[in-house]
Coordinates of C-alpha atoms and ligand atoms in Angstrom, one line a residue:
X26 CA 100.9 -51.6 -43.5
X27 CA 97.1 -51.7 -42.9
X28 CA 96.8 -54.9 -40.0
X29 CA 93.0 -55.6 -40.8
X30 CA 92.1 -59.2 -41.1
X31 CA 89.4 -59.3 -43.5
X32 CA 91.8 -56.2 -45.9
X33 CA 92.7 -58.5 -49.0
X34 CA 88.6 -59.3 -49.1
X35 CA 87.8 -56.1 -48.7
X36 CA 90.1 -54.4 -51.6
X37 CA 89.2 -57.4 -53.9
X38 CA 85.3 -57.0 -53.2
X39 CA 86.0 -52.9 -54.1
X40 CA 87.4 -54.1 -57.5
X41 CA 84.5 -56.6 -58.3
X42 CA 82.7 -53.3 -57.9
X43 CA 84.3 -51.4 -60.2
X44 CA 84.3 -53.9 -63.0
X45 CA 80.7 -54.2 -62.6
X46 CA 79.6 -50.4 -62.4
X47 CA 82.0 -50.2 -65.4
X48 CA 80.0 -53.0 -67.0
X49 CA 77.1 -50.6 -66.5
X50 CA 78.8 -47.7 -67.8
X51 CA 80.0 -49.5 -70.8
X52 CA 75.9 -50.9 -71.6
X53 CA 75.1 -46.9 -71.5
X54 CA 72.8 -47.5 -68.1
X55 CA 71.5 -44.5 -66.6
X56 CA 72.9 -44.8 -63.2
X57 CA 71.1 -43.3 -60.6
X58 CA 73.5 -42.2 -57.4
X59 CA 71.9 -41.6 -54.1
X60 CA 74.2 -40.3 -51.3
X61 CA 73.4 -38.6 -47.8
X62 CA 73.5 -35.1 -47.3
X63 CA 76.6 -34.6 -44.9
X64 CA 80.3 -33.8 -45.3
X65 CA 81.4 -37.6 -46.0
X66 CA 78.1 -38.3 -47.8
X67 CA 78.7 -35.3 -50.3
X68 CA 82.4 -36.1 -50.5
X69 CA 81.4 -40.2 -51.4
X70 CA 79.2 -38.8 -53.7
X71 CA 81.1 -36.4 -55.2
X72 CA 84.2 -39.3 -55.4
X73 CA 81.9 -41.7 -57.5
X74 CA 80.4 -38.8 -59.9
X75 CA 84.0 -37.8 -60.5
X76 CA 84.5 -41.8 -61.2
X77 CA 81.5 -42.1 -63.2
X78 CA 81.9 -38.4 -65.3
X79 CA 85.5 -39.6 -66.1
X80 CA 84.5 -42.7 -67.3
X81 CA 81.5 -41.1 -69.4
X82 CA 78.7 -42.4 -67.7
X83 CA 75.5 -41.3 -68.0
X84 CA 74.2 -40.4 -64.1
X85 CA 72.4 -38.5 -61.8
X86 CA 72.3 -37.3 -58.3
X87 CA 70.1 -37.4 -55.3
X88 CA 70.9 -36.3 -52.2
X89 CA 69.0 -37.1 -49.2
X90 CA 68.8 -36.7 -45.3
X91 CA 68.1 -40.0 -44.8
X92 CA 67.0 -43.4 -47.0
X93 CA 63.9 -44.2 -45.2
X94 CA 61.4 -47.2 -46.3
X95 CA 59.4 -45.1 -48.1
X96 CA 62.2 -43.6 -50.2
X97 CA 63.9 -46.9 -51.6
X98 CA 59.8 -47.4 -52.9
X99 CA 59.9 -44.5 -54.4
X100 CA 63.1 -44.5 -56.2
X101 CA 62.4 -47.7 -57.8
X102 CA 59.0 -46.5 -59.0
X103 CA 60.6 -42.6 -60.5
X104 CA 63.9 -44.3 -61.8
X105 CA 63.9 -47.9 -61.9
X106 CA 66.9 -50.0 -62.8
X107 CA 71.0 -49.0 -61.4
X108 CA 71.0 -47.3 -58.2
X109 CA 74.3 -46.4 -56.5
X110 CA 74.1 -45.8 -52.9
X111 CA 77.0 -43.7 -51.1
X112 CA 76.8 -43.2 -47.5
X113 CA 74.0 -45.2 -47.0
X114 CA 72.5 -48.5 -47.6
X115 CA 74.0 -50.7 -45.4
X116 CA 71.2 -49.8 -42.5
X117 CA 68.5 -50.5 -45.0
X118 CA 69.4 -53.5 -47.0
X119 CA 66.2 -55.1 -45.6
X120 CA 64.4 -52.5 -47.5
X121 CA 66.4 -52.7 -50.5
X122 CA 66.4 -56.3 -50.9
X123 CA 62.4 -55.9 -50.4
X124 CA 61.7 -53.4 -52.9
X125 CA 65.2 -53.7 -55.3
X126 CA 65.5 -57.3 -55.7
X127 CA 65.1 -56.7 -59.3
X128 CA 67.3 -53.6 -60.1
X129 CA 71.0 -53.4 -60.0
X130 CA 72.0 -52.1 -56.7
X131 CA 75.5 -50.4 -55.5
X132 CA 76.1 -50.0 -52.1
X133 CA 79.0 -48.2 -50.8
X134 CA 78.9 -47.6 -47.0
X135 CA 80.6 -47.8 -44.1
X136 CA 77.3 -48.3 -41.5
X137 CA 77.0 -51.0 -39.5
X138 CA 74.4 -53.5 -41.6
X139 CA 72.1 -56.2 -40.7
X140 CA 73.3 -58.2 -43.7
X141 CA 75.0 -58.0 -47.1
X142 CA 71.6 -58.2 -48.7
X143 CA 70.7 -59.9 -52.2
X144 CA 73.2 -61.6 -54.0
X145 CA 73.1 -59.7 -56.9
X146 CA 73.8 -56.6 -54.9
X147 CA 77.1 -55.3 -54.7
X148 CA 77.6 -54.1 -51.7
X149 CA 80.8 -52.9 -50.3
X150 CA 81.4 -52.2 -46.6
X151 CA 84.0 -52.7 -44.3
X152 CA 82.2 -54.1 -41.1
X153 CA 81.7 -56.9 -43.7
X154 CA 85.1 -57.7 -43.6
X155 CA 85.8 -57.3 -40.2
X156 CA 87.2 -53.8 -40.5
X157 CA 86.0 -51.0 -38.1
X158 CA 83.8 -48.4 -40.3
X159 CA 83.6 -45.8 -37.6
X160 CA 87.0 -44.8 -37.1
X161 CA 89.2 -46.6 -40.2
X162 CA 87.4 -45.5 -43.5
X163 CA 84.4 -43.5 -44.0
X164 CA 82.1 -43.6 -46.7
X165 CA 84.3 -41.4 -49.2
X166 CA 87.1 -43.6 -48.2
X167 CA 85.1 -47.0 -49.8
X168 CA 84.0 -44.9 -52.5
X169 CA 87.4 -44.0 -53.3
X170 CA 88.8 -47.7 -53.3
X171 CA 85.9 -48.2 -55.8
X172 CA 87.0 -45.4 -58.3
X173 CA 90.8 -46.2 -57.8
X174 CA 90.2 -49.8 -59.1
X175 CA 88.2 -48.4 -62.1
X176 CA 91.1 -46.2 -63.4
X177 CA 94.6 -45.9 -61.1
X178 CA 94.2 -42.1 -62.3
X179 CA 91.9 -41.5 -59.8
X180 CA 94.3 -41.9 -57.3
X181 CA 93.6 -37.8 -57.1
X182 CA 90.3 -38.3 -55.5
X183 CA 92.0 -39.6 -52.2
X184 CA 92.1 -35.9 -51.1
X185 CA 88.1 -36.0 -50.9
X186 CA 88.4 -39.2 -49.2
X187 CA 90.6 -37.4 -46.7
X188 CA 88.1 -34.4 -46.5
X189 CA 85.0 -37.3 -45.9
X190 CA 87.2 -39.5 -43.2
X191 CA 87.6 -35.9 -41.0
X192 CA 84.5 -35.4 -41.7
X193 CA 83.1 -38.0 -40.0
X194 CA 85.8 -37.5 -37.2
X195 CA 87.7 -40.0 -37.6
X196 CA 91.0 -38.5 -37.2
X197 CA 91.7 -40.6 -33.9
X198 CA 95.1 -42.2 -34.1
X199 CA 97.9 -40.1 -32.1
X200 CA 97.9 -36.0 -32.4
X201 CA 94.6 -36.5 -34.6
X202 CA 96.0 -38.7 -37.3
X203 CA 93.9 -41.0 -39.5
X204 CA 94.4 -44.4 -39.3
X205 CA 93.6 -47.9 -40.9
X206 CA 92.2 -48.1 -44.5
X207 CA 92.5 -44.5 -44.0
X208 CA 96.1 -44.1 -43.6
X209 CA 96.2 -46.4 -46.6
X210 CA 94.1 -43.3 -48.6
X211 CA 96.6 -40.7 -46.9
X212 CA 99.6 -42.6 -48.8
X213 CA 98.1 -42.3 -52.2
X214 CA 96.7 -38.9 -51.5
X215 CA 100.8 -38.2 -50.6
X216 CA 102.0 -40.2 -53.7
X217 CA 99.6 -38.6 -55.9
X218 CA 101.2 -34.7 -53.9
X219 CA 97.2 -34.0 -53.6
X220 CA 97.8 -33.5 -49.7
X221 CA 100.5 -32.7 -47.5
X222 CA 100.5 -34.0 -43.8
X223 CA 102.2 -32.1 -41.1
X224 CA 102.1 -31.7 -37.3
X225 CA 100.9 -28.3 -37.0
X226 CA 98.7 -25.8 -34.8
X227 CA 95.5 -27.6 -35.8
X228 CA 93.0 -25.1 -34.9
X229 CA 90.0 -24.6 -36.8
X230 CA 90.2 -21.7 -39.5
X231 CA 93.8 -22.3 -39.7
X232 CA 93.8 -20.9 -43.5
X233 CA 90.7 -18.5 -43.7
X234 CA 90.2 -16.7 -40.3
X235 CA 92.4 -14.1 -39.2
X236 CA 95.0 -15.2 -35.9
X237 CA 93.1 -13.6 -32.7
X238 CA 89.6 -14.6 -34.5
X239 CA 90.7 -18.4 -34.6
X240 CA 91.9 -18.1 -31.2
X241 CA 89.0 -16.6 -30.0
X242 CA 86.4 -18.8 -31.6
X243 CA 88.1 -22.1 -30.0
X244 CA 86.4 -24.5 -28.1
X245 CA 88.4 -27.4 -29.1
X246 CA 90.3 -27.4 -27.2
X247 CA 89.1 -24.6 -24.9
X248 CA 91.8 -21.9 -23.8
X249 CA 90.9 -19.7 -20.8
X250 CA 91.2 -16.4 -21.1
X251 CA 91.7 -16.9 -24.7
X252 CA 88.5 -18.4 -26.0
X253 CA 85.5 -16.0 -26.2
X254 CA 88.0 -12.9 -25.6
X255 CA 88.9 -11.0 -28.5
X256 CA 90.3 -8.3 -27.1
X257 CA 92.7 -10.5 -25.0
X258 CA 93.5 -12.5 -28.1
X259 CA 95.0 -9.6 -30.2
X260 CA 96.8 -8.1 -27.1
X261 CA 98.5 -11.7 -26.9
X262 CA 99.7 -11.5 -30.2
X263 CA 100.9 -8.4 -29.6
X264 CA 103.0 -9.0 -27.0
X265 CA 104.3 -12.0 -28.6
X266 CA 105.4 -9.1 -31.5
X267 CA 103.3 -11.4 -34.3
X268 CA 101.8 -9.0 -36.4
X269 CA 97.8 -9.4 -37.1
X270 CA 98.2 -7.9 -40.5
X271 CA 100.5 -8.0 -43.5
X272 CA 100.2 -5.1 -45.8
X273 CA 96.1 -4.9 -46.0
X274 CA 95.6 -8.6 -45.3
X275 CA 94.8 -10.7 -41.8
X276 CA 97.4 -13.0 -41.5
X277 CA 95.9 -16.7 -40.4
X278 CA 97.8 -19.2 -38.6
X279 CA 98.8 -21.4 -41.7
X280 CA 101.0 -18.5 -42.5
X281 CA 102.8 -17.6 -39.5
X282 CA 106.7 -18.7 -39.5
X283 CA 108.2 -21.0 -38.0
X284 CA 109.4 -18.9 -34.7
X285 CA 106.3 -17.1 -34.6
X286 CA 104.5 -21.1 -34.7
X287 CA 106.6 -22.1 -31.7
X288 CA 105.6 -18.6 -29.6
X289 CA 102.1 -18.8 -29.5
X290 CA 102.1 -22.4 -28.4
X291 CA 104.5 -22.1 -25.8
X292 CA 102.3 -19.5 -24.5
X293 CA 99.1 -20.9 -25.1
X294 CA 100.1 -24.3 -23.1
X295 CA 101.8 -21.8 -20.9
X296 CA 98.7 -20.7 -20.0
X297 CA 96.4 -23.6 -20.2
X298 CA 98.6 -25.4 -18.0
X299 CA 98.7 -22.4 -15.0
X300 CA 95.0 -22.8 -15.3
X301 CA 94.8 -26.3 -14.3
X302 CA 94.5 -27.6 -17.7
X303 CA 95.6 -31.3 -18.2
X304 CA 99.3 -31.0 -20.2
X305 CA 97.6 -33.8 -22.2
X306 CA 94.5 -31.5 -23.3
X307 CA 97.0 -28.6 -23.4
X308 CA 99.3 -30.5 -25.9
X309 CA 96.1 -30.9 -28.4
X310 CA 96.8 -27.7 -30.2
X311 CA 98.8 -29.5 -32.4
X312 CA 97.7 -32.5 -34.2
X313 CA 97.9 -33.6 -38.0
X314 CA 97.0 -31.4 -40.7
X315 CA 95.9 -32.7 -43.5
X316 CA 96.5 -29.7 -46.5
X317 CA 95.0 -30.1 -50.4
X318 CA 98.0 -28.9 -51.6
X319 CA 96.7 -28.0 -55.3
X320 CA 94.2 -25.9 -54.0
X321 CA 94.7 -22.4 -53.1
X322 CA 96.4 -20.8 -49.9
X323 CA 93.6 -18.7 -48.1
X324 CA 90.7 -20.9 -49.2
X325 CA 88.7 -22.7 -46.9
X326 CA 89.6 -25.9 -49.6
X327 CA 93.0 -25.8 -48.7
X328 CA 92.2 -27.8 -45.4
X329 CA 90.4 -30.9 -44.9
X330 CA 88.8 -29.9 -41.9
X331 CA 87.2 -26.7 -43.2
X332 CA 86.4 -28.1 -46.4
X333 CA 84.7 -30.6 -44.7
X334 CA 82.8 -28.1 -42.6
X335 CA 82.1 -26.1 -45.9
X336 CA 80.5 -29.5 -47.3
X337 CA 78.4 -29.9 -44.3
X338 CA 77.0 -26.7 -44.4
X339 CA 75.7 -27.0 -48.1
X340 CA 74.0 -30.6 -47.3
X341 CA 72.5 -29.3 -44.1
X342 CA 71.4 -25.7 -45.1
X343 CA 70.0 -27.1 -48.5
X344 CA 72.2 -26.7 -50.7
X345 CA 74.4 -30.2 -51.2
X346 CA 74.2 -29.6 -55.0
X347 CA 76.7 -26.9 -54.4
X348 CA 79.0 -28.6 -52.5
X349 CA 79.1 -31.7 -55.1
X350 CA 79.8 -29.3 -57.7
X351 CA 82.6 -28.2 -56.4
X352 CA 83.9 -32.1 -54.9
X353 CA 83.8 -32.4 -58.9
X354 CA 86.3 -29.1 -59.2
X355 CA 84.0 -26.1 -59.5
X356 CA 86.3 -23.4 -58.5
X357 CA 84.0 -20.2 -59.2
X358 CA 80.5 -19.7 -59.1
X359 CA 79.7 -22.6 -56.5
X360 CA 83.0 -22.2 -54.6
X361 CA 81.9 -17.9 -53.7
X362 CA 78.2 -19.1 -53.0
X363 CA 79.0 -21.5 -50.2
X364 CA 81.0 -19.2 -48.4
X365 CA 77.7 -17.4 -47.8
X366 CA 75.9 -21.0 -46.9
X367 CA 78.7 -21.3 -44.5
X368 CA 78.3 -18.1 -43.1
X369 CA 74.8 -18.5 -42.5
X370 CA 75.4 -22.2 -41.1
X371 CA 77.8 -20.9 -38.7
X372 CA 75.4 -18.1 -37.3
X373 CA 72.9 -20.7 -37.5
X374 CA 74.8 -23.2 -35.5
X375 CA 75.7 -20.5 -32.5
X376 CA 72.5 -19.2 -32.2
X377 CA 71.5 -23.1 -31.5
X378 CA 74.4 -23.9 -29.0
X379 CA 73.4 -20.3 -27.5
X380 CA 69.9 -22.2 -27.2
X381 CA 70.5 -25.7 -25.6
X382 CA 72.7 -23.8 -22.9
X383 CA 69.8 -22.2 -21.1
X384 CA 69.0 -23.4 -17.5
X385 CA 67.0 -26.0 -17.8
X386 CA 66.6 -26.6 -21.7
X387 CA 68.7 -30.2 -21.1
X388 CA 66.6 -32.9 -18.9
X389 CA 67.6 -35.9 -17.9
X390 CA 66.9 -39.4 -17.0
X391 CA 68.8 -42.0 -15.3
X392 CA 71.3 -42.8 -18.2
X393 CA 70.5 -40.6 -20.5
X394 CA 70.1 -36.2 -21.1
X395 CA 68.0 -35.0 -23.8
X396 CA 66.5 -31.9 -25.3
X397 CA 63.9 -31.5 -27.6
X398 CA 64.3 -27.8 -30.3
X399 CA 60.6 -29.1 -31.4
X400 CA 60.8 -26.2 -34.1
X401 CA 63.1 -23.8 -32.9
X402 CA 66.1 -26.1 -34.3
X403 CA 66.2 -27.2 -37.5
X404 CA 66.0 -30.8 -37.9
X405 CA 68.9 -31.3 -40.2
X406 CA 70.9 -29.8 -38.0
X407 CA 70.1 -31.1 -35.2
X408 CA 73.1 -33.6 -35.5
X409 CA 76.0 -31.3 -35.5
X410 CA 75.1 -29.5 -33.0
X411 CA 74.8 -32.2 -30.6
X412 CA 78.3 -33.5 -31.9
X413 CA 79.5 -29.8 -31.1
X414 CA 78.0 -29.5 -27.6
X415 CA 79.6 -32.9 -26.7
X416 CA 82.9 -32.8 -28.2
X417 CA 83.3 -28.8 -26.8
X418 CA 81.6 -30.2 -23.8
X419 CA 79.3 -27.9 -23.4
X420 CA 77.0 -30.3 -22.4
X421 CA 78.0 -32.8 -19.3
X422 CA 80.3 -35.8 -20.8
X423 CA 78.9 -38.5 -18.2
X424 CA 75.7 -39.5 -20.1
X425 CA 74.8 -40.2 -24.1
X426 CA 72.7 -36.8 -25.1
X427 CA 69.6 -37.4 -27.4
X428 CA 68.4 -34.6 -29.4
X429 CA 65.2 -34.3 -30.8
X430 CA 63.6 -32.2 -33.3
X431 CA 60.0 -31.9 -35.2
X432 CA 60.7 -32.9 -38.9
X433 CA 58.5 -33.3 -42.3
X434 CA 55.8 -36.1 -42.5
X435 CA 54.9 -36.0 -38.9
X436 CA 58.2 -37.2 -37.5
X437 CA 60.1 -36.7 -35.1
X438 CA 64.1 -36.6 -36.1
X439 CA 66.5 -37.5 -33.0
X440 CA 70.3 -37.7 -33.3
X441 CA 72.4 -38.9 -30.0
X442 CA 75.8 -38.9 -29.8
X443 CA 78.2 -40.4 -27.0
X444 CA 81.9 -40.0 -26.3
X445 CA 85.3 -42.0 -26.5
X446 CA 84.9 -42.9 -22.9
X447 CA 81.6 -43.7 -22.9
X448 CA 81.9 -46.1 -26.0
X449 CA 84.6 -47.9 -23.8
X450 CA 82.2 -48.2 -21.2
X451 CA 80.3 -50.8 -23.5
X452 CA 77.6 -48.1 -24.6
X453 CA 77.0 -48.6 -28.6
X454 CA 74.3 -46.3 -29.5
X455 CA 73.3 -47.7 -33.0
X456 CA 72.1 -50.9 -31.1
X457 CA 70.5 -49.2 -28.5
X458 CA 68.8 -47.0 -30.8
X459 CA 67.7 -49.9 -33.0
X460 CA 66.2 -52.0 -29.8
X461 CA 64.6 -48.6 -29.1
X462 CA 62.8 -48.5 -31.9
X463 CA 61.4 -51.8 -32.2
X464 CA 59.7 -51.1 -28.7
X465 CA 57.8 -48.3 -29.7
X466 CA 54.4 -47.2 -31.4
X467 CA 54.2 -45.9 -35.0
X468 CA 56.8 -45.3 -37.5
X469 CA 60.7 -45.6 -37.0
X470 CA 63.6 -46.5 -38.5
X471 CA 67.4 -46.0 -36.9
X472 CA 70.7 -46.6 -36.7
X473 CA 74.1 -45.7 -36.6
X474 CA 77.8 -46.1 -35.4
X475 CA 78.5 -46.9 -31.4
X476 CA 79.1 -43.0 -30.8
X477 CA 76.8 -41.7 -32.7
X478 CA 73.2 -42.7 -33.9
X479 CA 70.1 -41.3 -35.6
X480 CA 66.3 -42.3 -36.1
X481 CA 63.4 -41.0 -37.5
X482 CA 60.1 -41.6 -35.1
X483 CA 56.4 -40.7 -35.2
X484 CA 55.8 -37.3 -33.4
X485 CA 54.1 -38.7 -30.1
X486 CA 56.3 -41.1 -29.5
X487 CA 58.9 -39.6 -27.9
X488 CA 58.6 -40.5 -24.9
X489 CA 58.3 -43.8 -25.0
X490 CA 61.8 -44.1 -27.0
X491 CA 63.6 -42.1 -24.3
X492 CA 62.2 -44.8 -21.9
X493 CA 63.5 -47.8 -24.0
X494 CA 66.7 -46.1 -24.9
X495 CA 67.1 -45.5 -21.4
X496 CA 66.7 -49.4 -20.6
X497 CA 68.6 -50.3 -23.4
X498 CA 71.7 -48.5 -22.2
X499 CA 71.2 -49.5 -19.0
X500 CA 71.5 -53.0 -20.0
X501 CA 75.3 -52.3 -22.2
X502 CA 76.2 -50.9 -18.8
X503 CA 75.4 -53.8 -16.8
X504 CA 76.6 -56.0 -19.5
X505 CA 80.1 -54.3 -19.7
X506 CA 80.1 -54.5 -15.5
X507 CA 79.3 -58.3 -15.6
Ligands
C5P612 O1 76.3 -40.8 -41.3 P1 77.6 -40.9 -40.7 O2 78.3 -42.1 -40.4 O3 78.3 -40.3 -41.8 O4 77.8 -39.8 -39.6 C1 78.5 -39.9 -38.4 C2 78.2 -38.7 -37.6 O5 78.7 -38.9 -36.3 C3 78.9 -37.5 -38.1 O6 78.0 -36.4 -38.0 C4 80.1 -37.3 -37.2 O7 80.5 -36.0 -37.1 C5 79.5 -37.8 -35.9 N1 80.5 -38.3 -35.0 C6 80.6 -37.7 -33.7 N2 81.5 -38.0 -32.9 C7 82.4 -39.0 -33.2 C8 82.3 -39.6 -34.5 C9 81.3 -39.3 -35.3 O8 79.8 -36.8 -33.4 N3 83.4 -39.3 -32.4
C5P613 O1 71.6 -38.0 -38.3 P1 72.7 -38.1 -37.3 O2 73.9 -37.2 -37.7 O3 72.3 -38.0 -35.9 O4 73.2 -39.6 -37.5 C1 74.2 -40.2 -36.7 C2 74.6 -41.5 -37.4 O5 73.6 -42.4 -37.4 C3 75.1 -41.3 -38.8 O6 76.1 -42.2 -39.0 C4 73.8 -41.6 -39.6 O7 74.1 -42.0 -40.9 C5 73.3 -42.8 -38.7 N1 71.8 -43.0 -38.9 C6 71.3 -44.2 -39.4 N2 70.0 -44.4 -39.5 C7 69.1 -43.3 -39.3 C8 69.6 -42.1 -38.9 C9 71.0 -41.9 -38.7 O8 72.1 -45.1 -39.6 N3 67.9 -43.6 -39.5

């Protein structure tokens, strides 16, 4: 049973939220649904359109890379009167209670927040209830308490909740399981046979990518010998008398057998662990696999974690419109066009992580290293590609690493991102991030979870924020020490 103090509040307040966006739906509103553009935003947003389409609302969808001041001023002024926001919100109730006070606003986030807002808002989020956001229900997952408590039969959409909660990495309970209000959404998700759980080879690609190119292309965790060597990867299998192919097809590690399952890791470890490799690290290849078990074997749906990638790839490379589509069960035309998006994400991402490992492209201060891809890297994806470098650790784990790129209106975007360790440390980068920003020229607005933060500044002003960021994490350090 979920533990959470605060977890009776918190399912009663999603309820209240239903009855009232039904209330809406029932007075024929045009409700207007904003949600951010990666893999939990999408998922959240395509969770409440599902809600809202089965329900026969009348809605819309915008997707954005961030909500910033000027955006909530806008809305109100091109749409006026329900907005529901998924994914975001929370960080900028002050500006929605400014400029919303008198339209009915939906919030349903999982970001830290300054406040609940304006008491007509309905704004659901679990750090209001005491219950951890980062790590035990994502965006997706609040959106999906919503839309169960508006009709039980949704109970099918806990499968995207699953897809949003990995996602956003939250999979950190033992061998990568979710956990909290999370594990609550993997029950129904089980109950409703939308997902099977197993402990499995948890690699990534583990339904779409042939064997020796999934071992090849992982970093996570990294195999020597094994990872970056294709050749070396299809003489292993050999040897280990698992065939690549059957008939014309690549086999891919979801469809090995049992026995052939239990060779390949006891020689992977086998060799991790003659290479100095922590049995702990070694031991990682297996975690909990989350599989949409109405979806088709061989598709990159079929797995939370790659349909999660696939989502990300349509918000960042442009296309999120795509990726809701097929949340809300598009299964042709949509589904074949983002396998190119993701193709083109995927070179896009290695030729960036190709980039930031030249000598001398990562600087750093006393707390703190930093890069700036100015415009060489595309601002939207500037954030998973820091989260890759770190959690591959391609970059050096002892520090936070700040990211910066040029984006649209004269700003500059930066995304940071810290690890586990780190975090227990007493470093919490959506605080630092915010002091930051309050102690620097020109436009900014941030935020984010203790791992991982964002902001927006004016271009100029860089470096002046790595300064006070620098400070402010100093001061968490000394803090935690005292
Ligand atoms: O906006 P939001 O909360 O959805 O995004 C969180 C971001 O932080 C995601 O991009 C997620 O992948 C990243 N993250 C990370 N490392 C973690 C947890 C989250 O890079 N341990
Ligand atoms: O954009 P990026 O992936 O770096 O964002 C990391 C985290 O910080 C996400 O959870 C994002 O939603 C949050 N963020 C925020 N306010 C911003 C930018 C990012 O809360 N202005």
């Amino acid at each position: 049973m979920v533990q959470e103090q605060g977890y009776k509040e918190f399912v009663d307040k999603t309820s209240e939220s239903a009855s009232r966006l039904l209330n809406e739906v029932r007075g024929n509103a045009k409700i207007h649904v904003v949600s951010h553009l990666d893999a939990d935003g999408l998922s959240a947003a395509g969770i409440i359109c599902s809600a809202l389409r089965r329900s026969g609302a009348r809605f819309h969808l915008r997707v954005l890379r961030q909500l910033r001041r000027k955006r909530v001023q806008e809305l109100v002024q091109e749409w006026g009167d329900v907005f529901v926001f998924v994914d975001l919100g929370s960080g900028q109730i002050a500006d929605i209670s400014e400029f919303m006070a008198n339209s009915k606003v939906f919030i349903f986030d999982h970001h830290p927040s300054t406040g609940s807002g304006s008491p007509s808002f309905t704004h659901v989020n679990p750090h209001l209830y005491n219950i951890d956001g980062t790590n035990q229900i994502s965006a997706a997952g609040v959106a999906y308490f919503a839309a169960r408590a508006m009709d039980p039969s949704n109970i099918d959409l806990s499968a995207l909740a699953i897809v949003g909660a990995v996602g956003d990495q939250q999979d950190k309970g033992e061998q990568r399981s979710l956990i909290g209000l999370n594990a609550e959404i993997v029950r129904d998700a089980k109950k409703a046979s939308v997902v099977e759980v197993s402990k499995d080879i948890r690699l990534f690609g583990r339904e779409t990518r042939p064997i020796h190119i999934t071992l090849e292309y992982t970093t996570e965790p990294y195999i020597p010998g094994i990872t970056g060597n294709g050749d070396a990867c299809a003489k292993l299998l050999l040897n280990l008398g698992i065939p690549l192919k059957e008939g014309e097809n690549w086999r891919t590690i979801s469809s090995l057998t049992q026995d052939e399952k239990t060779r390949l890791v006891t020689e992977l470890v086998r060799r991790m662990m003659s290479k100095g490799i922590d049995p702990k690290d070694a031991e990682s290849l297996i975690g909990t696999v989350y599989t949409l078990a109405k979806e088709d074997k061989g598709t990159p749906l079929r797995d939370a974690r790659e349909y999660s990638s696939l989502l990300n790839a349509c918000g960042r490379m442009g296309f999120p419109g795509m990726g809701i589509a097929v949340c809300m069960g598009d299964r042709y035309e949509n589904l074949r066009e983002t396998q190119d998006v993701l193709s083109q994400y995927r070179r896009k991402l290695a030729e960036y992580l190709e980039l930031i490992q030249k000598p001398n492209f990562v600087k750093e201060t006393e707390h703190l290293q930093y890069f700036n891809g100015e415009n060489t890297i595309d601002d939207r994806m500037i954030g998973p590609v820091t989260s890759i470098a770190v959690s591959s650790r391609l970059l050096k784990s002892d520090r936070p690493v700040v990211a910066l790129a040029n984006s649209e209106d004269n700003l500059t975007k930066v995304s940071i991102r810290a690890t586990d360790q780190l975090v227990k440390k007493g470093i919490d980068l959506g605080k630092a991030i915010q002091e930051a920003i309050q102690q620097i020229e020109g436009e900014a607005e941030g935020g984010g979870h203790d791992i991982a933060a964002g902001a927006f500044i004016a271009k100029g002003s860089e470096e002046m924020f790595l300064l006070r960021l620098d400070d402010s994490i100093e001061r968490q350090l000394d803090n935690k020490q005292h």
